[in-house]
PDB file of C-alpha atoms and ligand atoms in Angstrom:
ATOM      1  CA  MET A 286     -70.304  33.916  26.590  1.00  0.00           C
ATOM      2  CA  ALA A 287     -66.722  33.242  25.523  1.00  0.00           C
ATOM      3  CA  CYS A 288     -66.258  32.664  21.808  1.00  0.00           C
ATOM      4  CA  ILE A 289     -63.597  31.249  19.521  1.00  0.00           C
ATOM      5  CA  THR A 290     -62.676  33.954  17.040  1.00  0.00           C
ATOM      6  CA  ALA A 291     -59.867  32.312  15.093  1.00  0.00           C
ATOM      7  CA  SER A 292     -57.338  29.514  14.913  1.00  0.00           C
ATOM      8  CA  VAL A 293     -53.649  29.872  14.211  1.00  0.00           C
ATOM      9  CA  TYR A 294     -51.274  27.128  13.046  1.00  0.00           C
ATOM     10  CA  THR A 295     -47.494  27.323  13.149  1.00  0.00           C
ATOM     11  CA  SER A 296     -44.287  25.321  13.373  1.00  0.00           C
ATOM     12  CA  HIS A 297     -42.180  25.642  16.547  1.00  0.00           C
ATOM     13  CA  VAL A 298     -38.554  25.047  15.451  1.00  0.00           C
ATOM     14  CA  PRO A 299     -36.243  25.821  18.426  1.00  0.00           C
ATOM     15  CA  ALA A 300     -33.601  27.476  16.198  1.00  0.00           C
ATOM     16  CA  ILE A 301     -36.216  30.133  15.339  1.00  0.00           C
ATOM     17  CA  GLY A 302     -36.353  31.011  19.036  1.00  0.00           C
ATOM     18  CA  ALA A 303     -32.562  31.156  19.171  1.00  0.00           C
ATOM     19  CA  ALA A 304     -32.490  33.415  16.066  1.00  0.00           C
ATOM     20  CA  ILE A 305     -34.896  35.839  17.767  1.00  0.00           C
ATOM     21  CA  ASP A 306     -33.143  35.726  21.149  1.00  0.00           C
ATOM     22  CA  LEU A 307     -29.675  36.225  19.597  1.00  0.00           C
ATOM     23  CA  GLY A 308     -30.746  39.040  17.220  1.00  0.00           C
ATOM     24  CA  LYS A 309     -30.219  37.059  14.000  1.00  0.00           C
ATOM     25  CA  THR A 310     -33.604  37.591  12.352  1.00  0.00           C
ATOM     26  CA  HIS A 311     -32.087  39.866   9.671  1.00  0.00           C
ATOM     27  CA  GLU A 312     -29.545  37.306   8.516  1.00  0.00           C
ATOM     28  CA  ASP A 313     -30.140  36.034   4.968  1.00  0.00           C
ATOM     29  CA  TYR A 314     -30.939  32.521   6.174  1.00  0.00           C
ATOM     30  CA  TRP A 315     -33.682  33.731   8.515  1.00  0.00           C
ATOM     31  CA  LYS A 316     -35.162  36.706   6.625  1.00  0.00           C
ATOM     32  CA  PRO A 317     -37.674  34.691   4.577  1.00  0.00           C
ATOM     33  CA  VAL A 318     -38.930  32.857   7.675  1.00  0.00           C
ATOM     34  CA  PHE A 319     -39.646  36.027   9.626  1.00  0.00           C
ATOM     35  CA  ALA A 320     -41.090  37.783   6.558  1.00  0.00           C
ATOM     36  CA  GLY A 321     -43.753  35.072   6.586  1.00  0.00           C
ATOM     37  CA  TYR A 322     -44.833  36.153  10.069  1.00  0.00           C
ATOM     38  CA  ALA A 323     -44.929  39.928   9.515  1.00  0.00           C
ATOM     39  CA  PHE A 324     -48.584  39.716   8.490  1.00  0.00           C
ATOM     40  CA  ALA A 325     -49.348  37.517  11.512  1.00  0.00           C
ATOM     41  CA  GLN A 326     -47.969  40.059  13.972  1.00  0.00           C
ATOM     42  CA  ARG A 327     -50.084  42.843  12.415  1.00  0.00           C
ATOM     43  CA  TRP A 328     -53.137  40.592  12.288  1.00  0.00           C
ATOM     44  CA  LEU A 329     -52.735  39.688  15.958  1.00  0.00           C
ATOM     45  CA  ARG A 330     -52.542  43.359  16.931  1.00  0.00           C
ATOM     46  CA  ASP A 331     -55.748  44.010  14.926  1.00  0.00           C
ATOM     47  CA  ASN A 332     -57.488  40.907  16.299  1.00  0.00           C
ATOM     48  CA  PRO A 333     -56.329  40.696  19.901  1.00  0.00           C
ATOM     49  CA  PRO A 334     -57.548  37.678  21.862  1.00  0.00           C
ATOM     50  CA  ASP A 335     -58.139  37.703  25.603  1.00  0.00           C
ATOM     51  CA  VAL A 336     -56.957  34.124  25.860  1.00  0.00           C
ATOM     52  CA  VAL A 337     -55.034  31.757  23.589  1.00  0.00           C
ATOM     53  CA  PHE A 338     -55.681  28.041  24.062  1.00  0.00           C
ATOM     54  CA  LEU A 339     -52.255  26.884  22.895  1.00  0.00           C
ATOM     55  CA  VAL A 340     -51.997  23.270  21.747  1.00  0.00           C
ATOM     56  CA  TYR A 341     -48.340  22.207  21.697  1.00  0.00           C
ATOM     57  CA  ASN A 342     -46.057  19.363  22.608  1.00  0.00           C
ATOM     58  CA  ASP A 343     -43.577  19.114  25.422  1.00  0.00           C
ATOM     59  CA  HIS A 344     -40.219  17.663  24.285  1.00  0.00           C
ATOM     60  CA  ALA A 345     -39.358  15.622  27.410  1.00  0.00           C
ATOM     61  CA  THR A 346     -38.900  18.918  29.272  1.00  0.00           C
ATOM     62  CA  ALA A 347     -41.768  19.255  31.769  1.00  0.00           C
ATOM     63  CA  PHE A 348     -42.558  15.559  31.411  1.00  0.00           C
ATOM     64  CA  SER A 349     -39.902  12.867  31.179  1.00  0.00           C
ATOM     65  CA  LEU A 350     -40.168   9.199  30.305  1.00  0.00           C
ATOM     66  CA  ASP A 351     -41.268   8.772  33.943  1.00  0.00           C
ATOM     67  CA  LEU A 352     -44.704  10.199  33.223  1.00  0.00           C
ATOM     68  CA  ILE A 353     -46.287  10.848  29.835  1.00  0.00           C
ATOM     69  CA  PRO A 354     -49.800  12.307  29.750  1.00  0.00           C
ATOM     70  CA  THR A 355     -51.571  12.043  26.390  1.00  0.00           C
ATOM     71  CA  PHE A 356     -53.471  15.326  26.892  1.00  0.00           C
ATOM     72  CA  ALA A 357     -52.473  17.753  29.676  1.00  0.00           C
ATOM     73  CA  ILE A 358     -54.171  21.070  30.379  1.00  0.00           C
ATOM     74  CA  GLY A 359     -52.329  23.843  32.221  1.00  0.00           C
ATOM     75  CA  THR A 360     -54.642  24.955  35.001  1.00  0.00           C
ATOM     76  CA  GLY A 361     -52.039  27.047  36.866  1.00  0.00           C
ATOM     77  CA  ALA A 362     -51.833  30.809  37.221  1.00  0.00           C
ATOM     78  CA  SER A 363     -48.500  31.084  35.374  1.00  0.00           C
ATOM     79  CA  PHE A 364     -45.877  28.993  33.604  1.00  0.00           C
ATOM     80  CA  GLN A 365     -42.124  29.658  33.465  1.00  0.00           C
ATOM     81  CA  PRO A 366     -40.083  29.331  30.258  1.00  0.00           C
ATOM     82  CA  ALA A 367     -38.188  26.040  30.593  1.00  0.00           C
ATOM     83  CA  ASP A 368     -34.449  25.480  30.713  1.00  0.00           C
ATOM     84  CA  GLU A 369     -33.918  23.027  27.849  1.00  0.00           C
ATOM     85  CA  GLY A 370     -30.204  22.697  28.518  1.00  0.00           C
ATOM     86  CA  TRP A 371     -28.871  26.138  27.594  1.00  0.00           C
ATOM     87  CA  GLY A 372     -30.839  28.265  30.089  1.00  0.00           C
ATOM     88  CA  PRO A 373     -34.451  29.447  29.854  1.00  0.00           C
ATOM     89  CA  ARG A 374     -35.308  31.587  26.805  1.00  0.00           C
ATOM     90  CA  PRO A 375     -35.330  35.306  27.713  1.00  0.00           C
ATOM     91  CA  VAL A 376     -39.074  35.608  27.153  1.00  0.00           C
ATOM     92  CA  PRO A 377     -41.873  36.715  29.485  1.00  0.00           C
ATOM     93  CA  VAL A 378     -43.558  34.399  31.947  1.00  0.00           C
ATOM     94  CA  VAL A 379     -46.706  32.864  30.460  1.00  0.00           C
ATOM     95  CA  GLU A 380     -49.781  34.017  32.381  1.00  0.00           C
ATOM     96  CA  GLY A 381     -52.526  31.389  32.490  1.00  0.00           C
ATOM     97  CA  HIS A 382     -56.292  31.700  32.846  1.00  0.00           C
ATOM     98  CA  ALA A 383     -57.037  29.342  35.730  1.00  0.00           C
ATOM     99  CA  GLU A 384     -60.815  29.901  35.728  1.00  0.00           C
ATOM    100  CA  LEU A 385     -61.309  29.207  32.022  1.00  0.00           C
ATOM    101  CA  ALA A 386     -58.856  26.288  32.168  1.00  0.00           C
ATOM    102  CA  ALA A 387     -60.771  24.734  35.070  1.00  0.00           C
ATOM    103  CA  HIS A 388     -64.037  25.181  33.181  1.00  0.00           C
ATOM    104  CA  ILE A 389     -62.601  23.587  30.026  1.00  0.00           C
ATOM    105  CA  ALA A 390     -61.208  20.693  32.077  1.00  0.00           C
ATOM    106  CA  GLN A 391     -64.615  20.124  33.710  1.00  0.00           C
ATOM    107  CA  SER A 392     -66.488  20.319  30.410  1.00  0.00           C
ATOM    108  CA  VAL A 393     -64.064  18.274  28.291  1.00  0.00           C
ATOM    109  CA  ILE A 394     -63.662  15.524  30.889  1.00  0.00           C
ATOM    110  CA  GLN A 395     -67.472  15.346  31.146  1.00  0.00           C
ATOM    111  CA  GLN A 396     -67.428  14.927  27.349  1.00  0.00           C
ATOM    112  CA  ASP A 397     -65.360  11.747  27.966  1.00  0.00           C
ATOM    113  CA  PHE A 398     -61.824  12.978  27.190  1.00  0.00           C
ATOM    114  CA  ASP A 399     -59.418  12.089  29.990  1.00  0.00           C
ATOM    115  CA  LEU A 400     -57.265  15.178  30.524  1.00  0.00           C
ATOM    116  CA  THR A 401     -54.370  15.417  32.953  1.00  0.00           C
ATOM    117  CA  LEU A 402     -54.571  18.553  35.113  1.00  0.00           C
ATOM    118  CA  VAL A 403     -51.243  20.332  35.456  1.00  0.00           C
ATOM    119  CA  ASN A 404     -50.993  23.084  38.039  1.00  0.00           C
ATOM    120  CA  ARG A 405     -47.261  23.512  37.693  1.00  0.00           C
ATOM    121  CA  MET A 406     -45.043  22.992  34.650  1.00  0.00           C
ATOM    122  CA  ASP A 407     -42.395  24.849  32.696  1.00  0.00           C
ATOM    123  CA  VAL A 408     -43.087  25.419  29.012  1.00  0.00           C
ATOM    124  CA  ASP A 409     -40.490  24.615  26.349  1.00  0.00           C
ATOM    125  CA  HIS A 410     -39.876  25.820  22.775  1.00  0.00           C
ATOM    126  CA  GLY A 411     -43.028  24.020  21.653  1.00  0.00           C
ATOM    127  CA  LEU A 412     -45.022  26.786  23.348  1.00  0.00           C
ATOM    128  CA  THR A 413     -42.666  29.773  23.500  1.00  0.00           C
ATOM    129  CA  VAL A 414     -41.488  29.769  19.865  1.00  0.00           C
ATOM    130  CA  PRO A 415     -45.050  30.109  18.475  1.00  0.00           C
ATOM    131  CA  LEU A 416     -45.620  32.979  20.940  1.00  0.00           C
ATOM    132  CA  SER A 417     -42.426  34.703  19.755  1.00  0.00           C
ATOM    133  CA  LEU A 418     -43.286  34.224  16.078  1.00  0.00           C
ATOM    134  CA  MET A 419     -46.749  35.686  16.545  1.00  0.00           C
ATOM    135  CA  CYS A 420     -45.961  38.437  19.088  1.00  0.00           C
ATOM    136  CA  GLY A 421     -42.323  39.416  18.551  1.00  0.00           C
ATOM    137  CA  GLN A 422     -40.449  40.436  21.698  1.00  0.00           C
ATOM    138  CA  PRO A 423     -42.934  42.196  24.017  1.00  0.00           C
ATOM    139  CA  ARG A 424     -42.174  42.914  27.696  1.00  0.00           C
ATOM    140  CA  ALA A 425     -45.209  40.782  28.616  1.00  0.00           C
ATOM    141  CA  TRP A 426     -47.262  38.445  26.417  1.00  0.00           C
ATOM    142  CA  PRO A 427     -50.336  40.472  25.389  1.00  0.00           C
ATOM    143  CA  PHE A 428     -52.913  37.807  26.364  1.00  0.00           C
ATOM    144  CA  LYS A 429     -53.399  34.919  28.746  1.00  0.00           C
ATOM    145  CA  VAL A 430     -52.408  31.454  27.598  1.00  0.00           C
ATOM    146  CA  ILE A 431     -53.845  28.065  28.500  1.00  0.00           C
ATOM    147  CA  PRO A 432     -51.107  25.553  27.650  1.00  0.00           C
ATOM    148  CA  PHE A 433     -52.431  22.262  26.313  1.00  0.00           C
ATOM    149  CA  ALA A 434     -49.723  19.622  25.929  1.00  0.00           C
ATOM    150  CA  VAL A 435     -50.211  16.621  23.647  1.00  0.00           C
ATOM    151  CA  ASN A 436     -47.953  13.570  23.663  1.00  0.00           C
ATOM    152  CA  VAL A 437     -46.529  13.219  20.159  1.00  0.00           C
ATOM    153  CA  VAL A 438     -43.085  12.146  21.376  1.00  0.00           C
ATOM    154  CA  GLN A 439     -43.566   8.638  22.812  1.00  0.00           C
ATOM    155  CA  TYR A 440     -45.820   6.075  21.101  1.00  0.00           C
ATOM    156  CA  PRO A 441     -48.695   5.382  21.428  1.00  0.00           C
ATOM    157  CA  VAL A 442     -49.730   8.919  20.453  1.00  0.00           C
ATOM    158  CA  PRO A 443     -53.352  10.022  19.881  1.00  0.00           C
ATOM    159  CA  SER A 444     -54.888   9.667  16.425  1.00  0.00           C
ATOM    160  CA  GLY A 445     -55.794  12.577  14.179  1.00  0.00           C
ATOM    161  CA  ARG A 446     -59.411  11.515  14.531  1.00  0.00           C
ATOM    162  CA  ARG A 447     -59.290  11.780  18.323  1.00  0.00           C
ATOM    163  CA  CYS A 448     -57.528  15.147  18.140  1.00  0.00           C
ATOM    164  CA  PHE A 449     -60.204  16.478  15.768  1.00  0.00           C
ATOM    165  CA  ALA A 450     -63.011  15.269  18.081  1.00  0.00           C
ATOM    166  CA  LEU A 451     -61.207  16.801  21.067  1.00  0.00           C
ATOM    167  CA  GLY A 452     -61.129  20.159  19.280  1.00  0.00           C
ATOM    168  CA  GLN A 453     -64.904  19.973  18.944  1.00  0.00           C
ATOM    169  CA  ALA A 454     -65.234  19.262  22.670  1.00  0.00           C
ATOM    170  CA  ILE A 455     -62.951  22.217  23.438  1.00  0.00           C
ATOM    171  CA  ARG A 456     -65.164  24.459  21.321  1.00  0.00           C
ATOM    172  CA  ARG A 457     -68.259  23.410  23.288  1.00  0.00           C
ATOM    173  CA  ALA A 458     -66.358  23.985  26.528  1.00  0.00           C
ATOM    174  CA  VAL A 459     -65.148  27.476  25.602  1.00  0.00           C
ATOM    175  CA  GLU A 460     -68.530  28.563  24.307  1.00  0.00           C
ATOM    176  CA  SER A 461     -70.239  27.544  27.547  1.00  0.00           C
ATOM    177  CA  PHE A 462     -67.973  29.750  29.701  1.00  0.00           C
ATOM    178  CA  ASP A 463     -69.969  32.615  31.093  1.00  0.00           C
ATOM    179  CA  ALA A 464     -67.665  35.556  30.413  1.00  0.00           C
ATOM    180  CA  ASP A 465     -67.246  37.800  27.409  1.00  0.00           C
ATOM    181  CA  LEU A 466     -63.856  36.502  26.257  1.00  0.00           C
ATOM    182  CA  LYS A 467     -62.319  36.308  22.788  1.00  0.00           C
ATOM    183  CA  VAL A 468     -60.443  33.030  22.568  1.00  0.00           C
ATOM    184  CA  GLN A 469     -58.093  31.832  19.840  1.00  0.00           C
ATOM    185  CA  VAL A 470     -57.033  28.204  19.528  1.00  0.00           C
ATOM    186  CA  TRP A 471     -53.513  27.653  18.233  1.00  0.00           C
ATOM    187  CA  GLY A 472     -52.292  24.342  16.822  1.00  0.00           C
ATOM    188  CA  THR A 473     -48.495  24.128  16.705  1.00  0.00           C
ATOM    189  CA  GLY A 474     -45.588  21.859  15.707  1.00  0.00           C
ATOM    190  CA  GLY A 475     -44.797  20.311  12.317  1.00  0.00           C
ATOM    191  CA  MET A 476     -44.599  20.478   9.408  1.00  0.00           C
ATOM    192  CA  SER A 477     -42.552  17.669   7.820  1.00  0.00           C
ATOM    193  CA  HIS A 478     -39.307  16.877   9.618  1.00  0.00           C
ATOM    194  CA  GLN A 479     -37.275  13.976  10.899  1.00  0.00           C
ATOM    195  CA  LEU A 480     -34.503  14.603  13.394  1.00  0.00           C
ATOM    196  CA  GLN A 481     -32.843  11.200  13.607  1.00  0.00           C
ATOM    197  CA  GLY A 482     -32.037   7.962  11.806  1.00  0.00           C
ATOM    198  CA  PRO A 483     -31.216   7.330   8.154  1.00  0.00           C
ATOM    199  CA  ARG A 484     -33.984   9.677   6.945  1.00  0.00           C
ATOM    200  CA  ALA A 485     -32.895  12.636   9.133  1.00  0.00           C
ATOM    201  CA  GLY A 486     -33.494  15.861   7.218  1.00  0.00           C
ATOM    202  CA  LEU A 487     -36.578  14.541   5.406  1.00  0.00           C
ATOM    203  CA  ILE A 488     -38.904  17.282   4.129  1.00  0.00           C
ATOM    204  CA  ASN A 489     -41.970  16.708   1.938  1.00  0.00           C
ATOM    205  CA  ARG A 490     -43.145  19.946   0.356  1.00  0.00           C
ATOM    206  CA  ASP A 491     -45.962  18.360  -1.685  1.00  0.00           C
ATOM    207  CA  TRP A 492     -47.416  16.438   1.238  1.00  0.00           C
ATOM    208  CA  ASP A 493     -47.217  19.485   3.538  1.00  0.00           C
ATOM    209  CA  ASN A 494     -49.053  21.708   1.058  1.00  0.00           C
ATOM    210  CA  ARG A 495     -51.710  19.089   0.511  1.00  0.00           C
ATOM    211  CA  PHE A 496     -52.075  18.914   4.313  1.00  0.00           C
ATOM    212  CA  LEU A 497     -52.653  22.703   4.385  1.00  0.00           C
ATOM    213  CA  ASP A 498     -55.206  22.460   1.544  1.00  0.00           C
ATOM    214  CA  ARG A 499     -57.092  19.687   3.303  1.00  0.00           C
ATOM    215  CA  LEU A 500     -56.863  21.319   6.744  1.00  0.00           C
ATOM    216  CA  ILE A 501     -58.671  24.316   5.267  1.00  0.00           C
ATOM    217  CA  ALA A 502     -61.218  22.546   3.073  1.00  0.00           C
ATOM    218  CA  GLU A 503     -61.805  18.989   4.348  1.00  0.00           C
ATOM    219  CA  PRO A 504     -60.562  18.652   7.936  1.00  0.00           C
ATOM    220  CA  ALA A 505     -62.864  15.735   8.810  1.00  0.00           C
ATOM    221  CA  ALA A 506     -61.401  13.648   5.974  1.00  0.00           C
ATOM    222  CA  LEU A 507     -57.862  14.755   6.889  1.00  0.00           C
ATOM    223  CA  ALA A 508     -58.494  13.592  10.457  1.00  0.00           C
ATOM    224  CA  GLU A 509     -58.812  10.011   9.137  1.00  0.00           C
ATOM    225  CA  VAL A 510     -55.168   9.939   7.978  1.00  0.00           C
ATOM    226  CA  PRO A 511     -53.398   7.233  10.054  1.00  0.00           C
ATOM    227  CA  HIS A 512     -50.124   7.710  11.959  1.00  0.00           C
ATOM    228  CA  ILE A 513     -48.197   5.605   9.495  1.00  0.00           C
ATOM    229  CA  GLU A 514     -48.866   8.128   6.724  1.00  0.00           C
ATOM    230  CA  TYR A 515     -47.553  11.043   8.822  1.00  0.00           C
ATOM    231  CA  VAL A 516     -44.396   9.115   9.656  1.00  0.00           C
ATOM    232  CA  ARG A 517     -43.852   7.784   6.134  1.00  0.00           C
ATOM    233  CA  GLU A 518     -44.612  11.040   4.297  1.00  0.00           C
ATOM    234  CA  ALA A 519     -43.744  13.774   6.822  1.00  0.00           C
ATOM    235  CA  GLY A 520     -41.008  12.069   8.866  1.00  0.00           C
ATOM    236  CA  SER A 521     -40.968  10.844  12.450  1.00  0.00           C
ATOM    237  CA  GLU A 522     -41.506  14.349  13.888  1.00  0.00           C
ATOM    238  CA  GLY A 523     -44.126  15.170  11.249  1.00  0.00           C
ATOM    239  CA  ILE A 524     -46.549  13.453  13.640  1.00  0.00           C
ATOM    240  CA  GLU A 525     -46.587  16.772  15.539  1.00  0.00           C
ATOM    241  CA  LEU A 526     -49.127  17.834  12.889  1.00  0.00           C
ATOM    242  CA  VAL A 527     -51.957  15.884  14.552  1.00  0.00           C
ATOM    243  CA  MET A 528     -52.063  18.790  17.013  1.00  0.00           C
ATOM    244  CA  TRP A 529     -53.243  21.103  14.238  1.00  0.00           C
ATOM    245  CA  LEU A 530     -56.417  19.007  14.039  1.00  0.00           C
ATOM    246  CA  ILE A 531     -57.332  19.984  17.614  1.00  0.00           C
ATOM    247  CA  ALA A 532     -57.342  23.661  16.657  1.00  0.00           C
ATOM    248  CA  ARG A 533     -59.185  22.929  13.408  1.00  0.00           C
ATOM    249  CA  GLY A 534     -61.846  20.897  15.238  1.00  0.00           C
ATOM    250  CA  ALA A 535     -62.605  23.952  17.374  1.00  0.00           C
ATOM    251  CA  MET A 536     -63.670  26.071  14.379  1.00  0.00           C
ATOM    252  CA  ALA A 537     -67.317  27.000  13.798  1.00  0.00           C
ATOM    253  CA  ASP A 538     -67.818  25.189  10.475  1.00  0.00           C
ATOM    254  CA  VAL A 539     -67.164  21.817  12.100  1.00  0.00           C
ATOM    255  CA  ALA A 540     -70.221  22.472  14.303  1.00  0.00           C
ATOM    256  CA  GLY A 541     -72.374  23.446  11.292  1.00  0.00           C
ATOM    257  CA  GLY A 542     -71.369  27.125  11.009  1.00  0.00           C
ATOM    258  CA  PRO A 543     -69.924  28.976   8.012  1.00  0.00           C
ATOM    259  CA  ALA A 544     -66.543  28.070   6.522  1.00  0.00           C
ATOM    260  CA  PRO A 545     -63.618  29.986   8.036  1.00  0.00           C
ATOM    261  CA  ARG A 546     -61.831  32.760   6.165  1.00  0.00           C
ATOM    262  CA  VAL A 547     -58.195  32.095   5.286  1.00  0.00           C
ATOM    263  CA  ALA A 548     -56.522  35.262   6.573  1.00  0.00           C
ATOM    264  CA  HIS A 549     -52.974  34.077   5.902  1.00  0.00           C
ATOM    265  CA  ARG A 550     -51.041  31.095   4.552  1.00  0.00           C
ATOM    266  CA  PHE A 551     -47.271  30.682   4.498  1.00  0.00           C
ATOM    267  CA  TYR A 552     -44.830  27.869   3.783  1.00  0.00           C
ATOM    268  CA  HIS A 553     -41.039  27.948   3.806  1.00  0.00           C
ATOM    269  CA  VAL A 554     -38.308  25.315   3.541  1.00  0.00           C
ATOM    270  CA  PRO A 555     -36.114  24.886   5.481  1.00  0.00           C
ATOM    271  CA  ALA A 556     -35.709  26.328   8.953  1.00  0.00           C
ATOM    272  CA  SER A 557     -33.168  24.202  10.774  1.00  0.00           C
ATOM    273  CA  ASN A 558     -34.371  20.671   9.902  1.00  0.00           C
ATOM    274  CA  THR A 559     -38.017  21.539   9.467  1.00  0.00           C
ATOM    275  CA  ALA A 560     -40.539  22.764   6.928  1.00  0.00           C
ATOM    276  CA  VAL A 561     -42.228  25.843   8.377  1.00  0.00           C
ATOM    277  CA  GLY A 562     -45.972  26.099   7.816  1.00  0.00           C
ATOM    278  CA  HIS A 563     -48.304  28.797   9.067  1.00  0.00           C
ATOM    279  CA  LEU A 564     -52.008  29.423   8.646  1.00  0.00           C
ATOM    280  CA  ILE A 565     -54.567  31.790  10.156  1.00  0.00           C
ATOM    281  CA  LEU A 566     -58.268  30.909   9.925  1.00  0.00           C
ATOM    282  CA  GLU A 567     -60.959  33.341  11.103  1.00  0.00           C
ATOM    283  CA  ASN A 568     -64.489  32.514  12.167  1.00  0.00           C
ATOM    284  CA  SER A 569     -66.995  34.985  10.785  1.00  0.00           C
ATOM    285  CA  ARG A 570     -68.227  37.462  13.402  1.00  0.00           C
TER     286      ARG A 570
HETATM  287  C1  DHB B 757     -36.270  20.872  15.269  1.00  0.00           C
HETATM  288  C2  DHB B 757     -37.657  20.804  15.109  1.00  0.00           C
HETATM  289  C3  DHB B 757     -38.476  20.466  16.180  1.00  0.00           C
HETATM  290  O1  DHB B 757     -39.834  20.331  16.078  1.00  0.00           O
HETATM  291  C4  DHB B 757     -37.924  20.216  17.424  1.00  0.00           C
HETATM  292  O2  DHB B 757     -38.766  19.971  18.445  1.00  0.00           O
HETATM  293  C5  DHB B 757     -36.541  20.271  17.606  1.00  0.00           C
HETATM  294  C6  DHB B 757     -35.719  20.588  16.511  1.00  0.00           C
HETATM  295  C7  DHB B 757     -35.375  21.258  14.133  1.00  0.00           C
HETATM  296  O3  DHB B 757     -35.851  21.464  13.019  1.00  0.00           O
HETATM  297  O4  DHB B 757     -34.165  21.384  14.344  1.00  0.00           O
HETATM  298 FE1   FE B 758     -40.779  19.624  17.958  1.00  0.00          FE
END
């Protein structure tokens, strides 16, 4: 059967993608950010997944205000890097896993979560920047990716509680797929940031670090935090962090297994307008 081996959490700041694509990672401003991912790239080579279930948000790129799915699963064979206004990022095409995606859709919808099936969409920085941070600049991404887009752009957005429960449903779905696949679930976006209005530039180091502590040790209680706290404490775009609860809900301890091992934790302020947070949690084998 397929199994979930680990979860990875990371911010997705678009300027990080630009720094990689334009060869600026050794500049003083960027060095500390990329140093925080050196371990992650080694870890990923030592713990290669077959498939990454990548929870991210689209930024009005594949979806516009015309159509806004709350939860959308990429069931296609491949996904092109999106043109977000300055040309597509020069990164490999994202290869999907249509069979596993179809199985997860079947299982999760039968568990009463209404997913939107997406056979064709381009993927923006929300998905490609985490891949670049974790993998560097390979000729092809070294695993298949099931994109899972969550609406955190246009209210009403899903609650942390619903995201955490959805992660548990995704775990049951993956672990009932009859193939010997190692699957990682990645939760991306965040941490604190606000891109507009009088509080633009807001960063909350204390709140972010408490979020990391609680994500590790008491995710069910963290899942009860209401939207208003994310927005008040972590800024309007800090709400992206609810997506981390989907990945956390898919870990073994939530279903009664042993606590995960913290393989890596990193926090850096700022990158562009955002606090960068990164965590790797391993299930025991
Ligand atoms: C920034 C962060 C984001 O999450 C995003 O989607 C766009 C911009 C930033 O920090 O500049
Ligand atoms: Fe974003």
